[in-house]
CSV table of C-alpha atoms in Angstrom, one decimal:
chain,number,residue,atom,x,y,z
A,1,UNK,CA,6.5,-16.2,87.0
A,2,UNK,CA,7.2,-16.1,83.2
A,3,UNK,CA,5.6,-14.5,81.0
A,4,UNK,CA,2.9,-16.6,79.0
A,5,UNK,CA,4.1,-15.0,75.9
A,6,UNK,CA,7.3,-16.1,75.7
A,7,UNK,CA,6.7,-19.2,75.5
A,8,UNK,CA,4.4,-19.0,71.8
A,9,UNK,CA,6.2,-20.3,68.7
A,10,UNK,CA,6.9,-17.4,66.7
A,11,UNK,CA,5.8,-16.2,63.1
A,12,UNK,CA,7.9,-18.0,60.5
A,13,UNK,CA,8.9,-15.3,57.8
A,14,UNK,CA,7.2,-15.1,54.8
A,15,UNK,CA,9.9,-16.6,52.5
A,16,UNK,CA,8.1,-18.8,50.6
A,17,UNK,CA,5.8,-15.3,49.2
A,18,UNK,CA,8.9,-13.2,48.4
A,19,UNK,CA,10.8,-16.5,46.6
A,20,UNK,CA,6.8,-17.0,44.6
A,21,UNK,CA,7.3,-12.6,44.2
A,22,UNK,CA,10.9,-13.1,42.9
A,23,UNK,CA,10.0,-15.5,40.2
A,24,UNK,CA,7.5,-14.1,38.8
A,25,UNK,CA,9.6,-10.7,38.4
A,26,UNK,CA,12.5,-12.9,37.2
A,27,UNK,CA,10.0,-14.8,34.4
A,28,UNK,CA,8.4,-11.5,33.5
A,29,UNK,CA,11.6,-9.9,32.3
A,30,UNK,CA,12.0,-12.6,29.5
A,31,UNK,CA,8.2,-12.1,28.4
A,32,UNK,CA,8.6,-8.4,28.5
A,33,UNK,CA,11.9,-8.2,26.3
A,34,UNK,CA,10.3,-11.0,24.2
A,35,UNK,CA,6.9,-8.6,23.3
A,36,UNK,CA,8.8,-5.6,23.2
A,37,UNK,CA,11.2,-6.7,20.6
A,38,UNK,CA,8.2,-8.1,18.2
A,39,UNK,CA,6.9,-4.6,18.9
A,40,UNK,CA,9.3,-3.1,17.1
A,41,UNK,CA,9.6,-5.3,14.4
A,42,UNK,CA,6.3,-5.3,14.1
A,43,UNK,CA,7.1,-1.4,13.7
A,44,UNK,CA,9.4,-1.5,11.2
A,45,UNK,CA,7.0,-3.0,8.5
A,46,UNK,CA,5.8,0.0,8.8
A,47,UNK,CA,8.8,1.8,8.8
A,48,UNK,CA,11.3,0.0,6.4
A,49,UNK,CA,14.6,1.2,6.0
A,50,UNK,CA,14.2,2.4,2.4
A,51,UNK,CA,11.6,4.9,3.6
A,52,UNK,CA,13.5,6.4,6.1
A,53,UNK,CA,16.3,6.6,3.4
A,54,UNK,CA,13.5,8.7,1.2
A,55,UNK,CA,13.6,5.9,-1.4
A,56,UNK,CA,10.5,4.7,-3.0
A,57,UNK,CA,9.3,0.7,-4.2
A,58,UNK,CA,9.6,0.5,-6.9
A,59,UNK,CA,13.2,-0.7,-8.4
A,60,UNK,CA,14.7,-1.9,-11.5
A,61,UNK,CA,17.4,-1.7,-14.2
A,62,UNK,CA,16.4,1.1,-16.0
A,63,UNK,CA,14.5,3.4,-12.9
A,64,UNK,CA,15.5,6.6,-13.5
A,65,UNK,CA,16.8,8.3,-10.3
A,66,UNK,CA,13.8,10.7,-9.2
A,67,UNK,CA,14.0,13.8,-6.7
A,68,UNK,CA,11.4,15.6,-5.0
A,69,UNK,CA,10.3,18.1,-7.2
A,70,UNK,CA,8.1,21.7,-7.7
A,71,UNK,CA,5.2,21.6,-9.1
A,72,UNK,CA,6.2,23.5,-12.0
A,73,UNK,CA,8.7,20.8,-12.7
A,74,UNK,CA,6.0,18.7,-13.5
A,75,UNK,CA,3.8,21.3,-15.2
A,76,UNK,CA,6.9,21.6,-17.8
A,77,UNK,CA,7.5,18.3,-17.8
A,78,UNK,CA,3.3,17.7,-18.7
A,79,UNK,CA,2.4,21.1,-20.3
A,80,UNK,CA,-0.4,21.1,-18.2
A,81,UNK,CA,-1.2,23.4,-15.4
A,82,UNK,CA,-2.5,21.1,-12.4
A,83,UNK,CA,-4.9,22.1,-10.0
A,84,UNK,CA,-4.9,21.0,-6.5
A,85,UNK,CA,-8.1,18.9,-5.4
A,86,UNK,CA,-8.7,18.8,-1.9
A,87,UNK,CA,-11.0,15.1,-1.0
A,88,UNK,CA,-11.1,15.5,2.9
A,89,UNK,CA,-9.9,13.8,5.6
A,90,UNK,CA,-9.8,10.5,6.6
A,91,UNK,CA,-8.3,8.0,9.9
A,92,UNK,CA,-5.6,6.0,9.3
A,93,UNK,CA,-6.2,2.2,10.6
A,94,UNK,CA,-4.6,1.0,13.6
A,95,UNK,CA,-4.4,2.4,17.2
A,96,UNK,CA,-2.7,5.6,16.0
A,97,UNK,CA,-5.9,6.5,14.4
A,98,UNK,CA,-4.0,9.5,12.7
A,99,UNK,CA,-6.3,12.4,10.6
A,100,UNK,CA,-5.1,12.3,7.5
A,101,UNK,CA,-5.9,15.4,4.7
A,102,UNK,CA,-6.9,13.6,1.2
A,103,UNK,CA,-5.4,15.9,-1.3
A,104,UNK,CA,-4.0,15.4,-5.0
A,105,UNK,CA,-3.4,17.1,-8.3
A,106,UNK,CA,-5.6,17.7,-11.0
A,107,UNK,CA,-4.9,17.7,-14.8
A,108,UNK,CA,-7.8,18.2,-16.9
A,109,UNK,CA,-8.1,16.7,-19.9
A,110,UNK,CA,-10.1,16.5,-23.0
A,111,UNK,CA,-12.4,13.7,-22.1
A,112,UNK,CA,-14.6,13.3,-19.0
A,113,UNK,CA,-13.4,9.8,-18.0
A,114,UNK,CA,-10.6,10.1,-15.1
A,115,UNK,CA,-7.7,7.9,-13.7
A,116,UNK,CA,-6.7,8.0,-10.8
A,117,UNK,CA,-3.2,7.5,-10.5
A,118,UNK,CA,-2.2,6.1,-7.0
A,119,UNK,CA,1.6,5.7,-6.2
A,120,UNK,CA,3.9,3.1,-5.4
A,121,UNK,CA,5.0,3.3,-1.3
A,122,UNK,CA,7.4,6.3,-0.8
A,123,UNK,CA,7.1,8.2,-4.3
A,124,UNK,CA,7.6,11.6,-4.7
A,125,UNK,CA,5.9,13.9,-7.0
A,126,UNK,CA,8.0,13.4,-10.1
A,127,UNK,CA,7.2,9.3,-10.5
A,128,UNK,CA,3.5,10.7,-11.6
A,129,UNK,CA,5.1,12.3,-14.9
A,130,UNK,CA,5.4,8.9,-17.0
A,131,UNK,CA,2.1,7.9,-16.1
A,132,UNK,CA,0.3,11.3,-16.4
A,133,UNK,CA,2.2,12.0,-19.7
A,134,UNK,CA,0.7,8.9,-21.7
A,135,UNK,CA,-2.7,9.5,-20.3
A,136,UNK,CA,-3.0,13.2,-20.9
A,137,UNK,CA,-1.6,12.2,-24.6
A,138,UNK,CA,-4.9,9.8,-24.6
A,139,UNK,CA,-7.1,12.9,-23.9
A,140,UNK,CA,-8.0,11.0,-20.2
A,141,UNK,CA,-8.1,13.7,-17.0
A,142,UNK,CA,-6.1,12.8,-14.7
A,143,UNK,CA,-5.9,12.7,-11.2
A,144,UNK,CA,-2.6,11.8,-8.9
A,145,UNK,CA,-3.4,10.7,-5.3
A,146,UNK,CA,0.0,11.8,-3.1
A,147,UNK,CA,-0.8,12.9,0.6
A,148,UNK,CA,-0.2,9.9,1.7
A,149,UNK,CA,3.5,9.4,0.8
A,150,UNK,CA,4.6,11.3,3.6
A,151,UNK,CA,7.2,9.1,5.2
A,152,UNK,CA,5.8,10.2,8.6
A,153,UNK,CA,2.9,8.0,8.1
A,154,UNK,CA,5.2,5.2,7.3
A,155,UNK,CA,3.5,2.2,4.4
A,156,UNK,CA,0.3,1.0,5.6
A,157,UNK,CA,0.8,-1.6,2.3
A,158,UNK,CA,-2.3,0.0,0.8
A,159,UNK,CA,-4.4,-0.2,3.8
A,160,UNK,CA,-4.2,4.1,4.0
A,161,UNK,CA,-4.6,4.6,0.0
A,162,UNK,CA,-7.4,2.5,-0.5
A,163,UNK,CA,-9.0,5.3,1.7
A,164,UNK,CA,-7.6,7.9,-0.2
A,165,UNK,CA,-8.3,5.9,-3.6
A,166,UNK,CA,-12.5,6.1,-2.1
A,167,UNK,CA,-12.1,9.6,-1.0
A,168,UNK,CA,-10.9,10.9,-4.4
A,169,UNK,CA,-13.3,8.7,-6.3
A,170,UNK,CA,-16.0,10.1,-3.9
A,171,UNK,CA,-15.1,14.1,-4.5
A,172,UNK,CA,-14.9,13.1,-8.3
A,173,UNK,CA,-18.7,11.6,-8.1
A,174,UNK,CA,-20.1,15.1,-6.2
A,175,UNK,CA,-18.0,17.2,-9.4
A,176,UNK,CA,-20.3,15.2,-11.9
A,177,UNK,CA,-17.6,12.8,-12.8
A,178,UNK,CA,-19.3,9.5,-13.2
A,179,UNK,CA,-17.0,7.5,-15.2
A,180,UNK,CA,-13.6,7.0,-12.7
A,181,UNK,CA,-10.6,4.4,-13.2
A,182,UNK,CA,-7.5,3.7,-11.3
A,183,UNK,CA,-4.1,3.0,-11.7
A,184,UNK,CA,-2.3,1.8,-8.7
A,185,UNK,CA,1.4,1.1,-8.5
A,186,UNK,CA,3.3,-1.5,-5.9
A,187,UNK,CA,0.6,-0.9,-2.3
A,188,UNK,CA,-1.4,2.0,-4.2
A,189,UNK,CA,-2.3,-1.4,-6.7
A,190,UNK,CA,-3.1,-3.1,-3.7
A,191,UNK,CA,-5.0,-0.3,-2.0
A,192,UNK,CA,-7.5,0.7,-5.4
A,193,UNK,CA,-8.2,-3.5,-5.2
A,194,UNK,CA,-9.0,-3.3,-1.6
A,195,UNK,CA,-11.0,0.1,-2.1
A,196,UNK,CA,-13.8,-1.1,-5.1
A,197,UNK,CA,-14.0,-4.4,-2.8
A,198,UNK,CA,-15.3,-2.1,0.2
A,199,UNK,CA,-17.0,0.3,-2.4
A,200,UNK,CA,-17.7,0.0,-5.9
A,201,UNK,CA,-16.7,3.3,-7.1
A,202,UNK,CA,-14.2,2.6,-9.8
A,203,UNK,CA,-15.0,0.9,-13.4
A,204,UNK,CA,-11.6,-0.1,-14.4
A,205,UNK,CA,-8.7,-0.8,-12.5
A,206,UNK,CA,-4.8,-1.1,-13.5
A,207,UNK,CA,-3.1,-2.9,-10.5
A,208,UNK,CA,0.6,-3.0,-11.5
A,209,UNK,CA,2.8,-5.4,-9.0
A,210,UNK,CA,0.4,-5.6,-6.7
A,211,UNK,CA,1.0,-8.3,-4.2
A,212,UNK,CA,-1.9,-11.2,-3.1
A,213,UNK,CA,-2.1,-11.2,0.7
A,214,UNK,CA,0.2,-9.4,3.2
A,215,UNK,CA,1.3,-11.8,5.9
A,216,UNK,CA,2.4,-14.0,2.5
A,217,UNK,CA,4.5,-11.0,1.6
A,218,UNK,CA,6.4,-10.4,4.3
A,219,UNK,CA,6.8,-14.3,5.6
A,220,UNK,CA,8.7,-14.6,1.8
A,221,UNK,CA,11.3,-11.7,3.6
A,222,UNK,CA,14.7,-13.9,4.4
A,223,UNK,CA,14.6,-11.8,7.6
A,224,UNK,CA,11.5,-13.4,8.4
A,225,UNK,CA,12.6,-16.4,7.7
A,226,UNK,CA,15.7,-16.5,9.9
A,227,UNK,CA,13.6,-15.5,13.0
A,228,UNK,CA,12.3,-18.3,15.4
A,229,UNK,CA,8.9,-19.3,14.4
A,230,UNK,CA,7.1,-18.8,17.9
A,231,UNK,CA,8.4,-15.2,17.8
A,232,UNK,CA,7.3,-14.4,14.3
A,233,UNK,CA,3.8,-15.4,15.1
A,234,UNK,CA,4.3,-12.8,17.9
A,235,UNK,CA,5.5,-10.6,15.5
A,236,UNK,CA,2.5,-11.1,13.2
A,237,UNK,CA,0.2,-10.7,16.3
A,238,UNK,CA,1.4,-7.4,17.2
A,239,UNK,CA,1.5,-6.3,13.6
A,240,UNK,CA,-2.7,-5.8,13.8
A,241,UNK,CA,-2.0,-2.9,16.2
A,242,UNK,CA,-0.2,-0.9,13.7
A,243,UNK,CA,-2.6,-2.0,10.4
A,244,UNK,CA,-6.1,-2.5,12.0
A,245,UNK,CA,-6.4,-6.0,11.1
A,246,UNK,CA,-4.6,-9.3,11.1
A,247,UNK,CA,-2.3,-9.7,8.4
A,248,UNK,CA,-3.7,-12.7,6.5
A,249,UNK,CA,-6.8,-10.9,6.6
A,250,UNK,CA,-4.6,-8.2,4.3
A,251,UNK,CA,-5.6,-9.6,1.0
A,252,UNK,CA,-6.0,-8.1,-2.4
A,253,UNK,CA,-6.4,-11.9,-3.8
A,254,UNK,CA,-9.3,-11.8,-1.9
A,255,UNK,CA,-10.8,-8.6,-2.7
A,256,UNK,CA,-10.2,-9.1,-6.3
A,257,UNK,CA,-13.3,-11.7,-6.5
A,258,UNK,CA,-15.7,-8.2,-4.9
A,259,UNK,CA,-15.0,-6.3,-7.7
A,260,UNK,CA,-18.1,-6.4,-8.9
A,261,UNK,CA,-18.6,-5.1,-12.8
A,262,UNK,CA,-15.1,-3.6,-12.5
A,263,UNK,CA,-12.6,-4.7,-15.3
A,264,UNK,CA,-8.9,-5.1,-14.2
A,265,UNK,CA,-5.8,-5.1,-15.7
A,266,UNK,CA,-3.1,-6.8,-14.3
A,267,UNK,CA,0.4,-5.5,-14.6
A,268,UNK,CA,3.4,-8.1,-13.6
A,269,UNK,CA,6.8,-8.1,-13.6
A,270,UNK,CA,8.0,-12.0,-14.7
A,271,UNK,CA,10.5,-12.2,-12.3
A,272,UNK,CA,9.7,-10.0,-9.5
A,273,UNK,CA,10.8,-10.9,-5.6
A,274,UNK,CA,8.9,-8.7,-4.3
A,275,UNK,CA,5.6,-9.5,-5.6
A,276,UNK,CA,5.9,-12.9,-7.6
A,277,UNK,CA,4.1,-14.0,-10.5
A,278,UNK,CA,2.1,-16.5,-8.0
A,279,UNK,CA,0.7,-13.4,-6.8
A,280,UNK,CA,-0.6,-11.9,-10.3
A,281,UNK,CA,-2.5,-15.3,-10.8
A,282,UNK,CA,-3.6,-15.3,-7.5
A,283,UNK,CA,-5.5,-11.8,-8.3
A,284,UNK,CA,-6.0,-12.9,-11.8
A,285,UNK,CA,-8.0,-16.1,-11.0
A,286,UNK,CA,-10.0,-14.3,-8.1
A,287,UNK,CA,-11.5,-11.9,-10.3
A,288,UNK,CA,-12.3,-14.5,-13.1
A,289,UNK,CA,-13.4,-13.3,-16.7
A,290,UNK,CA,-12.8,-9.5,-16.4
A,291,UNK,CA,-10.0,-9.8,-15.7
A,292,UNK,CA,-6.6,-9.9,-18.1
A,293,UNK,CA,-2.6,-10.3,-17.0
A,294,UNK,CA,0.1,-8.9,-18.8
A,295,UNK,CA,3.3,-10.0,-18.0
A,296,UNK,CA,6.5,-8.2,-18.7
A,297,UNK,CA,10.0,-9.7,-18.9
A,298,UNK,CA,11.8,-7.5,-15.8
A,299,UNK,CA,13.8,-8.9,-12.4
A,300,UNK,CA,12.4,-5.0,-10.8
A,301,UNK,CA,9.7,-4.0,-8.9
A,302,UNK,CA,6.9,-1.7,-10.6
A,303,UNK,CA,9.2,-1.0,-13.4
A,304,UNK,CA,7.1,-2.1,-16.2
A,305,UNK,CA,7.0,1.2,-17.7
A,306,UNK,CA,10.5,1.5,-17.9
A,307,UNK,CA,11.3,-1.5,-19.3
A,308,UNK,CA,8.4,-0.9,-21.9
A,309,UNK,CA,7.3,2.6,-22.2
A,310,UNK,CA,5.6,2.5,-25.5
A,311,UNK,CA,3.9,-0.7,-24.6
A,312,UNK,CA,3.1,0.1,-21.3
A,313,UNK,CA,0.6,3.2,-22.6
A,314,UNK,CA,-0.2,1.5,-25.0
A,315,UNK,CA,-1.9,-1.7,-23.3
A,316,UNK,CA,-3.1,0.6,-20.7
A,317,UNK,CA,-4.8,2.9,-23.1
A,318,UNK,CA,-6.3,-0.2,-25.0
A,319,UNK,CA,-7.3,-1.3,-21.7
A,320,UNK,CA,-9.2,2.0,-20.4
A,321,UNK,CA,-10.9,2.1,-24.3
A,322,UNK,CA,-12.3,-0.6,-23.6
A,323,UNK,CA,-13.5,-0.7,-20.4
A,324,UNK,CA,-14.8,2.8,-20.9
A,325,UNK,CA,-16.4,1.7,-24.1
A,326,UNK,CA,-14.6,4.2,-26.3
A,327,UNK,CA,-14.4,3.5,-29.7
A,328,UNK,CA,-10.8,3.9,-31.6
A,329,UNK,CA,-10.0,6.3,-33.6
A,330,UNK,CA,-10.8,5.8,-37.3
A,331,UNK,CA,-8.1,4.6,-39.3
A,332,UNK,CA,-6.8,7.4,-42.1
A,333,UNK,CA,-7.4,6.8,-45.9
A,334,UNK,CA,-4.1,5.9,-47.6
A,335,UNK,CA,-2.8,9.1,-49.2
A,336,UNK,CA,-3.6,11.2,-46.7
């Protein structure tokens, strides 16, 4: 007798699983290489290549070349002593959520009203001395905001010194300081405009090249533009992880109509790249009637002060009168 067994169909394999398993392996290389790719040029916003070089943004014909200096360098260079001022600690956006130690220098001056000098992306020490030197002259204390221009933190594009703009504002308050300004440079422009929108701490603000809104910024890069659209809105997706926040949502034009009783000062460069003169009207029209734009005639980036020194101090110095409601100083008799 046979066996009742033998004669059952048998089990067909499972082929059709493992061809469905296959696939999906197959299609999820593609995706994989595709995210991980916008990763890391979502990364390298962050990182860009003139940072890692230990160059700084701001650029122009007549830039002098600075170094990383000592601090008595710049005490020479300023004939002031500075002191250090130590404002805290505060988290870095984005899901690195780095601690960050707020600290700066102080140089005390002969009036009570204080500028907080915050620096162009990748700065060392050295860039303050233009700056600091007119303002001293002008009797104005100063204050220069630099922790955050270690490269190790790559450019948050203001996102990090507008913390460290409100941290330093915040210190100044509790020392009895009650009448603060700032002067921002390239992203420290961008981050003192994003920090009185969030909290109105400052009373005058100098925002020179500042650009209007982020994502704009970096889809007017021609290595943006010569990517395939669908993968630079990947690119812009991932970008939130590393800056907290979507991109367009990255926007001093917008912040600049929050400014509250703040006056502003608009520094632009007439035919910057970087930072257009679309984007100076864009912050200039946002923030209505107290706000004023000076333009300057220069191809660079932040280099205003260089193209102009005298000028430069002395609109800014005009400016901070002004807005602090000094009066001028009488003019002398003739004869004397």
């Amino acid at each position: 007798m046979s066996d009742p067994s033998e004669s059952q169909p048998s089990v067909p394999k499972r082929r059709p699983r493992r061809i469905f398993g296959t696939g999906a392996i197959l299609l999820s290389i593609p995706i994989i290489l595709w995210m991980g790719a916008a990763f890391f040029v979502s990364r390298s916003m962050m990182y860009p290549e003139f940072l890692r070089r230990g160059g700084q943004d701001v650029f122009g014909q007549h830039v002098p070349p600075f170094r990383r200096g000592s601090m008595t360098d710049i005490q020479t260079a300023l004939g002031v002593e500075p002191e250090r001022l130590d404002c805290g600690v505060v988290e870095e956006d984005g899901f690195r959520h780095h601690q960050v130690s707020v600290t700066g220098w102080y140089f005390p001056g002969k009036r009570r009203e204080v500028v907080v000098f915050v620096p162009a992306a990748g700065a060392p020490e050295t860039a303050m001395i233009p700056y600091a030197k007119f303002l001293l002259d002008a009797g104005y204390t100063v204050v220069a905001a630099y922790s955050s221009n270690d490269p190790s933190y790559g450019i948050n594009w203001g996102m990090l010194k507008r913390k460290f703009a409100l941290a330093t504002a915040r210190t100044l308050m509790d020392d009895g300081f009650t009448n603060i300004a700032a002067l921002g440079i390239g992203e420290g422009a961008a981050g003192v405009i994003m920090a009185q929108a969030e909290q109105p701490v400052f009373t005058a603000i100098v925002a020179d090249s500042s650009y209007a809104n982020l994502e704009q910024l970096f889809m007017r890069s021609p290595s943006m533009t010569r990517l395939n659209p669908a993968f630079v809105k990947t690119v812009m997706w991932e970008a939130q992880l590393w800056f907290g926040r979507p991109l367009d949502k990255i926007s001093p034009a917008t912040d600049a109509g929050n400014l509250g009783a703040c006056s502003l000062l608009i520094i632009q460069d007439s035919d910057d790249q970087m930072t257009p003169l679309a984007d100076g009207k864009a912050l200039l029209d946002a923030a209505g009637f107290n706000a004023q734009m000076w333009t300057v005639p220069a191809g660079g980036h932040g280099d205003a002060i260089f193209e102009d020194p005298k000028g430069y101090a002395a609109r800014v110095v005009k400016f901070l009168d002004a807005s602090f409601n000094i009066e001028p100083p009488a003019a002398k008799p003739k004869g004397h």
